[in-house]
Amino acid sequence: MSDRIVPTKPHISRRAHVASFDHYQRLYRESVDDPSGFWRRQAERIDWFHPFERACEQDFDRAEVAWYLGGKLNAAFNCIDRHLVERGEQNAIVWVGDEPGTYRQITFRELHDRVGRLANVLRRHGVQKGDRVCIYLPMIPEAVYAMLACARIGAVHSVVFAGFSAESLKNRIEDADCRVVLTANEGLRGGKTIPLKQTVDQAIEDLPVRTVLVARRTDAAVPMRAGRDLWLADEMERQRAYCPVQWQDSEDPLFVLYTSGSTGKPKGQLHTTGGYLVYAGYTHQLVFDWHPGDVHFCAADIGWVTGHSYVVYGPLANGATTVLFESTPVYPDASRYWQVCDDVQAAIFYTAPTALRALLRFGDEPVKKYRRDSIRVLGSVGEPINPEVWQWYHDVVGEGRCAVVDTWWQTETGGILISALPGATPCKPGSATFPLPGVRPVLVDEHGEVLTGDGVSGNLCLAGSWPGQARTIWNDHERFRQTYFTTYPGLYFTGDGCRRDEDGYYWITGRVDDVLNVAGHRLGTAEIESALVAHEFCAEAAVVGFPHDVKGTGIQAYVIPGKAADGVPPEEIEAVLKQQVRKAIGPIATPDRIQIVPGLPKTRSGKIMRRILRKIGEANYQDLGDISTLAEPHVVELIVQGHKAAR
Ligand code: PRX
């Protein structure tokens, strides 16, 4: 770990919202001395149709949290309508298509028109306040229109990442009981087409979905089922642009977003309207030091929470121009991000360490091909950033001029909680640095004792609520309470391990539960295991992570073959099972390695000792700990031999 301090840059501090470390500390103190006053002031950044009465009510023992009680507002109104007078002709969205050089500008006025029409289409097809609408779209403007159209009429969107398989999509549509689905005939990414409509058709075969609205992204013809499937553009053409705003209670749901946990079934995190929007706007402005006129380029997909908060809601609530990027960091070559930064004159660029690690392999030349002189702030999210990669981002991409912010947060937190602030925070490469004003991290040891002082390591919890916090798991509040509020009573438990160093800097060390962070995507080991055992070639499976150069964490599966695999060559079993996981979850969950094993290390009570499997996966064979208490200690040696042979 690096303890080198990178000081703030005077030219950034001079115009920053938070201009020095003293200023940050003052704000922080104010926020903890009077949280209610602090969050009341933050709420003034958005427009309320009816003012709220109380800032917050919270009871972590019951997992009950509510913000801005009694207030009424509308998220789409805040992201569009209120900007029309001053910024009607400013670009709200710059869409960057997959093929280099494809750009489309959408002003706030056009956005208002498009969102209004789409909202009227939804109403026409029977969508009412509180109904869930599934969005399975690629990174095209219609995806943003659809999210905001739902928000406008009080419907709850459930965006599903367009890389998920039919089976995953089906589970999510079913869980949230969506009756309307938006998709595209095909997606286009990195020059390849993705058969989205076909996947939807498979997913909803047995579900009571009544309407599928299909955007046309390519020229491909797709089967359209009469009475159910409609072309989105035709439907929008038929509607007027004006759609009245449905004023929402602050605590009315805004969206559900599924994320993996340590059990097999993804959880639908529910975010509500007032608190989420205030928090997205607050963090977008502070962490990226956004100023009017700055173009904000977050490369995340809208299928993840980063896309929700920092492609759509945060920037648009603040009146920013936001970039919607359809392609990949390496299409057509490794300079694509920097080309786009120049073309759109991005002031802020935000991506994941996995993308930076992939780019770093191509060296500095693709970066230097472009000027990047519009960039002021470079952000990182989704996984720990290695100090070397941080340094490269800072020195090469940012030419030492830009502020680098490593932002820690989760789907559950709605927005960034721990991050440096440009112009205020001296950085230590690899550390997310300090909590934002209003955020109270707490480290707890394995006995539940709160660790005070600096130079300590433990599990990361949060004391007290913040407005962006998820309110429940869709249809399963007890699971919400159990998962986050029972491990350490009175605290929200994040599932991450963390060190607070001698200077009070926070270093996130990774998940302490059975969740893997693969290329910045969250996957539950149990989810991958259930996908594997669903195939007759697999009798039993155990999945662990191992260090991976690009993805951060790779997926290693240990598999006991089923009877049906008798006589099948191991390479074939491997290939079939990889395909099985792609089909069940999606390509992002494909195991990097599958090792066929004769047995798994289990305790006498049948619990799989993952600790041992993780060590073997890391090729750390020496340090397996005490294995004498296992039911069949000899299998460990066999697995080690198999692992060595495979390497
Ligand atoms: O382990 C942490 C890691 O990603 C998890 C949250 O994943 P997800 O809900 O998919 O949201 C990702 C985008 C916000 C966390 O529990 N994580 C996220 N950001 C960082 C991080 N780990 C280290 N450093 C970060 N900056």
XYZ file of C-alpha atoms and ligand atoms in Angstrom:
673
model
C 0.000 0.000 0.000
C 1.180 3.429 -0.858
C 1.307 6.115 1.758
C 2.553 8.806 -0.554
C 0.379 11.903 -0.361
C -0.651 13.628 -3.562
C -1.467 17.232 -2.649
C -4.421 19.159 -4.000
C -3.849 21.340 -7.043
C -4.169 25.106 -6.558
C -5.829 25.684 -9.953
C -8.550 23.198 -9.006
C -8.948 24.400 -5.405
C -9.339 27.992 -6.552
C -12.740 27.365 -8.120
C -13.851 24.240 -6.225
C -17.087 24.051 -4.236
C -15.017 22.777 -1.326
C -11.776 24.676 -1.628
C -9.515 23.265 1.065
C -9.185 20.458 3.580
C -10.137 22.923 6.349
C -13.263 23.771 4.445
C -14.096 20.057 4.134
C -13.526 19.509 7.849
C -15.733 22.454 8.728
C -18.546 21.138 6.527
C -18.105 17.664 7.947
C -18.327 18.923 11.522
C -21.455 20.919 10.720
C -23.048 17.856 9.158
C -22.509 15.639 12.204
C -23.316 18.316 14.774
C -26.640 19.113 13.131
C -27.531 16.431 10.559
C -31.105 17.604 10.269
C -30.066 21.184 9.466
C -27.389 19.985 7.060
C -29.727 17.743 5.065
C -32.477 20.379 5.092
C -30.076 22.771 3.394
C -29.065 20.103 0.856
C -32.735 19.551 -0.002
C -32.930 23.132 -1.252
C -30.959 22.115 -4.331
C -34.100 20.556 -5.830
C -37.592 21.942 -6.432
C -40.375 20.799 -4.145
C -43.986 21.089 -5.190
C -44.930 20.923 -1.527
C -42.344 21.483 1.215
C -41.413 18.618 3.515
C -41.936 18.786 7.256
C -39.280 16.638 8.853
C -35.860 15.911 7.376
C -35.560 12.318 8.562
C -37.029 9.489 10.591
C -34.849 6.460 11.213
C -34.894 3.294 13.246
C -32.135 0.907 12.166
C -33.399 -1.850 14.493
C -36.538 -2.082 12.388
C -34.722 -1.101 9.172
C -37.095 1.853 8.819
C -35.800 4.983 7.147
C -37.695 7.901 5.601
C -36.467 11.277 4.361
C -38.090 14.623 3.747
C -41.404 13.497 5.160
C -44.520 15.042 3.736
C -42.631 16.654 0.846
C -43.956 16.353 -2.689
C -41.860 16.491 -5.820
C -41.246 14.820 -9.148
C -37.855 13.503 -10.229
C -38.435 14.058 -13.974
C -39.634 17.619 -13.344
C -36.401 18.249 -11.431
C -34.266 16.679 -14.152
C -35.999 18.442 -17.059
C -38.798 20.974 -16.645
C -37.162 23.213 -14.108
C -34.170 23.703 -16.418
C -36.231 24.772 -19.421
C -36.254 28.496 -18.750
C -32.511 28.904 -18.365
C -31.171 25.855 -20.175
C -33.817 24.813 -22.668
C -31.390 24.936 -25.594
C -28.439 23.446 -23.709
C -27.600 19.805 -24.372
C -28.999 17.536 -21.702
C -27.590 14.407 -23.341
C -24.762 13.847 -25.759
C -25.251 10.376 -27.099
C -22.088 8.624 -28.291
C -22.972 5.776 -30.636
C -20.957 2.613 -31.010
C -19.362 3.579 -34.341
C -16.669 6.234 -33.799
C -17.851 9.693 -34.800
C -21.554 8.980 -34.173
C -22.921 11.702 -31.913
C -26.408 12.970 -31.206
C -27.207 16.025 -29.100
C -30.464 16.195 -27.183
C -31.319 19.543 -25.595
C -33.355 19.847 -22.411
C -36.273 21.018 -24.574
C -36.030 17.942 -26.794
C -35.665 15.749 -23.735
C -38.872 17.259 -22.372
C -40.636 16.460 -25.630
C -39.350 12.879 -25.866
C -39.971 12.023 -22.222
C -43.473 13.508 -22.391
C -44.363 11.408 -25.418
C -42.952 8.236 -23.918
C -44.789 8.929 -20.658
C -48.019 9.281 -22.628
C -47.286 5.993 -24.397
C -46.952 4.295 -21.021
C -50.208 5.834 -19.809
C -51.947 4.782 -22.987
C -50.827 1.218 -22.280
C -52.305 1.288 -18.829
C -49.237 2.084 -16.706
C -50.258 3.837 -13.509
C -48.550 5.270 -10.483
C -46.733 2.541 -8.565
C -46.684 0.047 -11.482
C -43.292 -1.468 -12.292
C -41.896 -1.130 -15.787
C -38.925 -3.207 -16.947
C -36.296 -1.450 -19.058
C -34.006 -3.846 -20.959
C -32.370 -1.425 -23.343
C -28.895 -0.713 -24.629
C -27.192 2.647 -24.060
C -29.437 4.660 -26.365
C -31.356 7.862 -25.550
C -34.613 5.887 -25.314
C -33.233 4.263 -22.156
C -33.005 7.653 -20.442
C -36.370 8.758 -21.864
C -37.921 5.585 -20.463
C -36.477 6.055 -16.971
C -37.625 9.659 -16.814
C -41.022 8.858 -18.352
C -41.634 6.371 -15.546
C -40.556 8.957 -13.003
C -42.864 11.533 -14.584
C -46.001 9.422 -14.101
C -44.951 7.820 -10.820
C -44.254 4.386 -12.289
C -41.305 2.460 -10.835
C -38.578 1.511 -13.279
C -36.587 -1.664 -13.039
C -33.636 -1.393 -15.399
C -32.034 -4.734 -16.192
C -28.491 -4.677 -17.626
C -28.746 -5.647 -21.301
C -25.974 -8.236 -20.829
C -28.131 -10.411 -18.589
C -29.518 -13.678 -19.967
C -33.175 -14.516 -20.619
C -33.343 -16.471 -17.381
C -31.984 -13.584 -15.266
C -34.288 -11.163 -17.037
C -37.248 -13.443 -16.433
C -36.522 -13.690 -12.705
C -36.322 -9.915 -12.413
C -39.491 -9.255 -14.410
C -41.314 -11.856 -12.373
C -40.053 -10.680 -8.998
C -41.123 -7.070 -9.602
C -44.277 -8.162 -11.456
C -43.648 -5.915 -14.476
C -46.425 -5.930 -17.096
C -44.692 -3.612 -19.556
C -41.163 -4.135 -20.943
C -39.088 -1.751 -23.053
C -36.376 -3.196 -25.238
C -34.695 -2.771 -28.629
C -34.698 -5.036 -31.665
C -30.943 -5.382 -31.183
C -28.185 -3.772 -29.200
C -24.892 -2.696 -30.731
C -21.678 -2.736 -28.740
C -18.079 -2.946 -29.863
C -19.268 -3.653 -33.419
C -21.294 -6.670 -32.318
C -25.056 -6.996 -32.270
C -26.934 -8.279 -29.226
C -30.327 -9.985 -29.805
C -32.280 -8.137 -27.126
C -35.804 -8.633 -28.454
C -35.183 -12.337 -28.861
C -33.999 -12.530 -25.248
C -37.125 -10.715 -24.074
C -39.326 -13.113 -26.055
C -37.692 -16.059 -24.308
C -37.862 -14.413 -20.912
C -41.546 -13.560 -20.962
C -42.910 -16.708 -22.595
C -44.734 -17.734 -19.434
C -45.152 -14.322 -17.851
C -48.210 -12.052 -17.903
C -46.426 -9.221 -19.742
C -49.034 -7.353 -21.783
C -46.944 -4.831 -23.715
C -43.439 -4.881 -25.183
C -42.264 -1.554 -26.610
C -39.415 -2.041 -29.046
C -36.884 0.641 -29.989
C -35.247 0.268 -33.386
C -31.472 0.381 -32.950
C -30.436 -1.594 -36.064
C -32.136 -2.525 -39.307
C -32.688 -6.100 -38.218
C -36.203 -7.451 -38.536
C -37.504 -9.201 -35.433
C -40.710 -11.151 -34.840
C -43.402 -8.906 -33.380
C -46.291 -10.589 -31.623
C -49.570 -8.917 -32.586
C -51.388 -7.310 -29.698
C -48.306 -7.368 -27.475
C -45.263 -5.971 -29.299
C -45.168 -2.423 -30.639
C -42.508 -0.225 -32.190
C -41.673 2.463 -29.644
C -41.061 5.197 -32.233
C -44.498 4.698 -33.829
C -46.175 4.793 -30.443
C -44.323 7.978 -29.461
C -45.240 9.592 -32.737
C -48.886 9.043 -31.916
C -48.755 10.878 -28.581
C -48.597 14.547 -27.720
C -45.428 15.825 -26.087
C -47.072 17.331 -23.062
C -47.586 14.959 -20.186
C -48.700 16.295 -16.826
C -46.393 15.636 -13.916
C -47.594 13.253 -11.237
C -46.459 14.767 -7.939
C -44.932 12.101 -5.788
C -44.564 11.811 -2.074
C -40.928 12.049 -1.081
C -41.064 8.388 -0.044
C -42.876 7.110 -3.154
C -40.689 4.546 -4.965
C -38.584 5.844 -7.852
C -36.934 2.603 -8.940
C -36.009 -0.967 -8.175
C -32.558 -2.180 -9.138
C -31.495 -5.781 -8.689
C -28.143 -6.610 -7.202
C -26.435 -9.796 -6.081
C -26.013 -10.778 -2.487
C -24.661 -13.772 -0.664
C -27.748 -15.881 -1.362
C -28.802 -17.255 -4.755
C -31.579 -14.752 -5.426
C -30.764 -11.179 -6.506
C -32.334 -8.504 -4.347
C -34.473 -5.698 -5.745
C -33.136 -2.607 -3.994
C -35.866 -0.032 -3.703
C -34.988 3.651 -3.878
C -37.504 6.393 -3.204
C -37.902 9.813 -4.753
C -36.937 12.739 -2.512
C -33.945 11.443 -0.604
C -32.427 9.688 -3.611
C -32.635 12.731 -5.854
C -31.217 15.115 -3.256
C -28.374 12.700 -2.613
C -27.610 12.077 -6.292
C -27.506 15.835 -6.944
C -25.472 16.619 -3.830
C -22.817 13.995 -4.488
C -22.603 14.720 -8.210
C -21.879 18.372 -7.538
C -19.458 17.880 -4.655
C -17.471 14.804 -5.643
C -16.997 15.758 -9.286
C -16.898 19.457 -8.470
C -19.444 20.033 -11.191
C -20.012 23.636 -12.335
C -22.614 24.906 -14.808
C -21.394 24.265 -18.345
C -19.243 21.261 -17.430
C -19.847 18.197 -19.599
C -20.095 15.092 -17.416
C -18.935 11.781 -18.914
C -19.677 8.713 -16.811
C -18.915 5.611 -18.873
C -21.058 3.243 -16.766
C -24.023 1.378 -18.189
C -27.489 2.466 -17.053
C -28.047 -1.166 -16.032
C -25.957 -0.512 -12.914
C -26.479 1.948 -10.108
C -23.592 4.105 -11.330
C -25.546 4.709 -14.529
C -28.689 5.572 -12.569
C -27.029 8.083 -10.257
C -24.218 9.515 -12.385
C -25.374 9.187 -15.985
C -29.009 10.093 -15.368
C -30.331 11.472 -12.090
C -27.378 13.312 -10.484
C -26.172 15.215 -13.569
C -29.641 15.967 -14.937
C -30.980 17.113 -11.552
C -28.114 19.617 -11.533
C -28.717 20.713 -15.132
C -25.520 19.142 -16.467
C -24.861 17.862 -19.961
C -24.460 14.124 -19.521
C -22.734 11.758 -21.950
C -24.412 8.475 -22.851
C -21.750 6.110 -24.178
C -22.853 3.077 -26.164
C -19.476 1.547 -26.943
C -16.551 -0.045 -25.116
C -13.187 1.353 -23.973
C -11.377 -0.654 -26.663
C -13.593 -0.148 -29.709
C -12.263 0.386 -32.273
C -9.063 0.777 -30.253
C -7.782 1.632 -26.796
C -7.998 5.383 -27.356
C -11.784 5.534 -27.618
C -12.475 7.120 -24.203
C -9.965 9.886 -24.846
C -11.254 10.545 -28.314
C -14.746 10.960 -26.871
C -13.450 13.215 -24.073
C -11.952 15.526 -26.711
C -14.956 15.414 -29.015
C -17.502 16.244 -26.316
C -15.063 18.409 -24.311
C -15.686 16.442 -21.117
C -14.729 18.176 -17.864
C -15.372 15.067 -15.797
C -14.617 11.455 -16.670
C -15.746 8.523 -14.497
C -15.005 4.824 -15.015
C -14.072 1.590 -13.219
C -10.563 0.329 -12.367
C -11.121 -2.773 -14.486
C -11.392 -0.594 -17.615
C -8.258 1.322 -16.608
C -6.334 -1.897 -16.010
C -7.361 -3.137 -19.441
C -6.239 0.158 -21.046
C -2.973 0.320 -19.160
C -1.874 -2.815 -20.995
C -1.828 -0.801 -24.231
C 0.626 1.683 -22.755
C 0.562 5.491 -22.912
C 0.470 5.976 -26.643
C -3.317 5.552 -27.196
C -3.894 8.082 -24.409
C -1.453 10.616 -25.788
C -3.062 10.539 -29.219
C -5.687 12.914 -27.826
C -5.425 16.182 -25.932
C -7.693 15.533 -22.907
C -7.254 19.178 -21.963
C -10.936 19.682 -21.173
C -10.774 17.169 -18.293
C -10.509 18.469 -14.728
C -11.725 15.544 -12.624
C -11.118 11.804 -13.117
C -13.240 9.393 -11.095
C -12.981 5.712 -10.264
C -15.706 3.403 -8.930
C -16.745 -0.163 -8.307
C -13.710 -1.858 -6.798
C -10.480 -1.015 -5.071
C -8.119 0.801 -7.432
C -4.525 -0.449 -7.279
C -2.134 2.373 -6.323
C -0.170 1.846 -9.596
C -3.315 2.207 -11.649
C -4.344 5.302 -9.659
C -0.924 6.780 -10.375
C -1.203 6.051 -14.101
C -4.661 7.617 -14.206
C -3.271 10.686 -12.451
C 0.069 11.022 -14.246
C -0.715 9.852 -17.776
C -4.440 10.327 -18.367
C -4.645 13.423 -16.158
C -1.104 14.638 -16.914
C -0.792 15.505 -13.240
C -3.240 18.379 -13.762
C -6.496 16.630 -12.890
C -7.961 15.650 -9.571
C -8.466 11.882 -9.191
C -11.359 10.781 -6.986
C -11.730 7.164 -5.894
C -15.389 6.896 -4.947
C -16.697 4.164 -2.657
C -20.386 3.308 -2.568
C -22.939 0.579 -3.347
C -26.259 -0.049 -5.076
C -27.767 0.112 -1.599
C -26.295 3.518 -0.802
C -27.755 5.280 -3.863
C -24.744 7.560 -4.179
C -21.110 8.055 -3.206
C -20.318 7.898 0.526
C -16.531 7.900 0.781
C -14.398 9.882 -1.669
C -11.821 12.568 -2.024
C -13.144 15.992 -3.042
C -11.286 17.717 -5.902
C -9.472 20.722 -4.576
C -9.932 19.751 -0.916
C -8.535 16.306 -0.195
C -4.852 15.368 -0.358
C -4.951 11.836 -1.776
C -3.215 8.605 -0.989
C -3.340 6.488 -4.157
C -5.481 3.420 -3.449
C -7.453 4.993 -0.612
C -11.003 6.313 -1.063
C -9.863 8.858 1.587
C -12.665 10.382 3.719
C -16.445 10.264 4.198
C -18.526 12.955 2.549
C -20.134 15.482 4.866
C -23.213 13.794 6.321
C -21.739 10.265 6.217
C -20.566 8.439 9.359
C -18.485 5.310 8.695
C -17.758 3.023 11.628
C -15.351 0.078 11.761
C -16.365 -2.923 13.821
C -14.327 -5.977 14.807
C -15.564 -9.570 14.539
C -17.073 -9.383 18.050
C -19.124 -6.355 17.151
C -16.917 -3.919 19.068
C -16.656 -0.499 17.473
C -13.016 0.305 16.733
C -12.189 3.850 17.694
C -9.099 5.814 16.765
C -6.865 5.440 13.725
C -4.681 2.569 12.555
C -7.505 -0.021 12.791
C -9.084 -2.587 10.455
C -12.554 -4.082 10.590
C -15.890 -4.406 8.900
C -17.294 -1.235 7.432
C -20.636 -0.037 8.801
C -22.515 3.237 8.726
C -23.951 4.942 11.761
C -27.122 6.816 10.931
C -28.949 7.215 7.641
C -28.225 9.412 4.619
C -30.913 10.424 2.122
C -29.779 8.108 -0.704
C -30.056 4.929 1.354
C -32.172 2.081 -0.122
C -35.410 1.740 1.834
C -36.196 -1.938 1.433
C -35.806 -4.996 -0.767
C -38.751 -5.252 -3.131
C -41.378 -7.415 -1.476
C -39.040 -8.640 1.247
C -38.472 -6.137 4.010
C -37.460 -8.817 6.484
C -34.621 -9.868 4.187
C -33.552 -6.235 4.007
C -33.497 -5.992 7.803
C -31.683 -9.306 8.210
C -29.063 -8.586 5.573
C -28.024 -5.106 6.593
C -29.184 -4.354 10.131
C -28.821 -7.467 12.270
C -25.076 -8.276 12.032
C -24.205 -5.188 14.078
C -27.330 -3.911 15.861
C -27.861 -0.191 15.428
C -25.578 -0.009 12.361
C -25.954 -0.548 8.599
C -23.447 -3.244 7.580
C -21.941 -2.789 4.114
C -20.382 -6.234 3.594
C -16.990 -4.606 2.977
C -13.793 -4.813 4.972
C -11.859 -1.618 5.558
C -8.765 -0.127 7.184
C -8.577 3.340 8.683
C -4.913 4.207 8.624
C -2.836 6.265 11.051
C -3.941 9.462 9.304
C -7.632 8.546 9.268
C -7.732 7.603 5.557
C -10.174 4.823 4.611
C -8.898 1.888 2.537
C -11.605 -0.483 1.303
C -10.155 -3.991 1.313
C -13.003 -5.827 -0.475
C -16.043 -7.908 0.370
C -16.075 -9.971 3.528
C -19.152 -11.960 2.480
C -19.765 -14.393 -0.390
C -20.031 -11.653 -2.976
C -17.467 -11.352 -5.768
C -16.575 -8.136 -7.513
C -15.739 -9.238 -11.043
C -14.680 -6.439 -13.385
C -16.620 -4.035 -11.174
C -19.769 -6.188 -11.338
C -21.235 -7.707 -8.272
C -21.963 -11.443 -8.345
C -22.964 -13.821 -5.587
C -21.021 -17.079 -5.394
C -24.307 -18.820 -4.496
C -25.909 -17.485 -7.672
C -23.156 -18.990 -9.848
C -23.262 -22.243 -7.887
C -27.025 -22.594 -8.431
C -26.516 -21.966 -12.138
C -23.894 -24.749 -12.258
C -25.844 -27.374 -10.333
C -28.894 -26.761 -12.516
C -26.994 -28.721 -15.197
C -26.900 -32.520 -15.049
C -23.119 -32.474 -15.579
C -22.704 -30.883 -12.161
C -23.563 -32.654 -8.904
C -22.057 -30.070 -6.577
C -20.185 -26.806 -6.999
C -18.268 -24.299 -4.935
C -17.316 -20.919 -6.360
C -14.620 -18.577 -5.058
C -12.751 -15.549 -6.369
C -9.059 -15.346 -7.238
C -6.875 -12.319 -8.045
C -7.142 -11.417 -11.738
C -4.969 -8.858 -13.567
C -7.752 -7.125 -15.451
C -11.000 -8.099 -13.765
C -9.656 -7.609 -10.242
C -11.349 -10.831 -9.248
C -11.688 -13.880 -11.462
C -14.203 -16.676 -10.936
C -12.956 -20.119 -9.962
C -15.453 -22.980 -9.758
C -14.748 -26.364 -8.192
C -17.155 -28.904 -9.581
C -18.042 -32.479 -8.661
C -19.393 -33.949 -11.915
C -22.840 -35.520 -12.000
C -23.626 -39.064 -13.219
C -24.587 -37.718 -16.647
C -20.979 -36.590 -17.121
C -19.567 -40.113 -16.765
C -17.147 -40.702 -19.623
C -17.350 -37.102 -20.864
C -13.864 -35.550 -21.278
C -13.117 -32.874 -18.645
C -12.628 -30.149 -21.313
C -16.108 -30.829 -22.575
C -17.632 -30.737 -19.090
C -15.879 -27.402 -18.563
C -17.122 -25.937 -21.832
C -20.679 -27.110 -21.242
C -20.762 -25.710 -17.723
C -19.336 -22.356 -18.799
C -22.077 -22.160 -21.397
C -24.603 -23.110 -18.739
C -23.605 -20.125 -16.558
C -23.722 -17.746 -19.526
C -27.212 -18.959 -20.247
C -28.410 -18.821 -16.653
C -26.923 -15.458 -15.654
C -25.040 -13.839 -18.518
C -21.509 -13.640 -19.953
C -20.231 -11.535 -17.032
C -20.671 -14.517 -14.689
C -18.769 -17.064 -16.813
C -16.196 -18.857 -14.638
C -12.595 -18.196 -15.709
C -11.575 -21.592 -14.420
C -13.499 -24.737 -13.714
C -11.684 -27.459 -11.844
C -13.216 -30.922 -11.764
C -12.771 -32.342 -8.266
C -13.573 -35.666 -6.604
C -14.934 -33.967 -3.468
C -15.117 -30.623 -1.661
C -13.558 -29.725 1.670
C -16.445 -29.818 4.131
C -16.779 -29.733 7.861
C -18.387 -32.766 9.479
C -21.635 -30.818 9.544
C -21.444 -30.422 5.751
C -20.400 -26.767 5.471
C -18.027 -26.076 2.568
C -14.762 -24.538 3.783
C -14.422 -21.771 1.215
C -11.427 -20.342 3.014
C -9.436 -23.401 1.876
C -10.746 -23.202 -1.679
C -9.882 -19.506 -1.878
C -6.318 -20.221 -0.762
C -5.965 -22.955 -3.376
C -7.466 -20.640 -6.005
C -4.779 -18.085 -5.145
C -2.149 -20.855 -5.475
C -1.385 -20.284 -1.818
C -1.000 -23.993 -1.031
C 1.235 -23.615 2.028
C -1.171 -21.722 4.167
C -4.342 -23.804 4.238
C -4.763 -23.787 8.021
C -6.037 -26.689 10.066
C -7.702 -29.250 7.832
C -7.809 -32.092 10.329
C -11.392 -31.296 11.343
C -12.682 -31.839 7.798
C -14.947 -34.756 6.976
C -12.521 -35.969 4.270
C -9.181 -34.194 4.751
C -7.573 -36.112 1.859
C -9.683 -34.309 -0.792
C -7.709 -31.147 -0.090
C -4.518 -32.742 -1.325
C -6.289 -33.985 -4.460
C -7.687 -30.519 -5.190
C -4.240 -28.975 -4.687
C -2.698 -31.468 -7.110
C -5.417 -30.795 -9.668
C -4.967 -27.045 -9.321
C -1.185 -27.265 -9.726
C -1.576 -29.478 -12.786
C -4.058 -27.061 -14.389
C -1.653 -24.173 -13.957
O -17.122 -3.938 -2.430
C -17.481 -2.615 -2.717
C -17.189 -2.328 -4.171
O -18.393 -2.570 -4.861
C -19.424 -2.949 -3.955
C -20.740 -2.388 -4.412
O -21.080 -2.922 -5.652
P -22.332 -2.389 -6.441
O -23.512 -2.372 -5.523
O -22.424 -3.179 -7.675
O -22.001 -0.894 -6.769
C -20.882 -0.599 -7.555
C -20.907 0.858 -7.937
C -21.150 1.782 -6.822
C -18.972 -2.418 -2.632
O -19.573 -3.104 -1.550
N -16.759 -0.940 -4.394
C -17.465 0.050 -4.957
N -16.705 1.165 -5.071
C -15.498 0.874 -4.543
C -15.532 -0.467 -4.105
N -14.468 -1.038 -3.524
C -13.366 -0.293 -3.362
N -13.244 0.989 -3.763
C -14.279 1.616 -4.357
N -14.145 2.862 -4.779
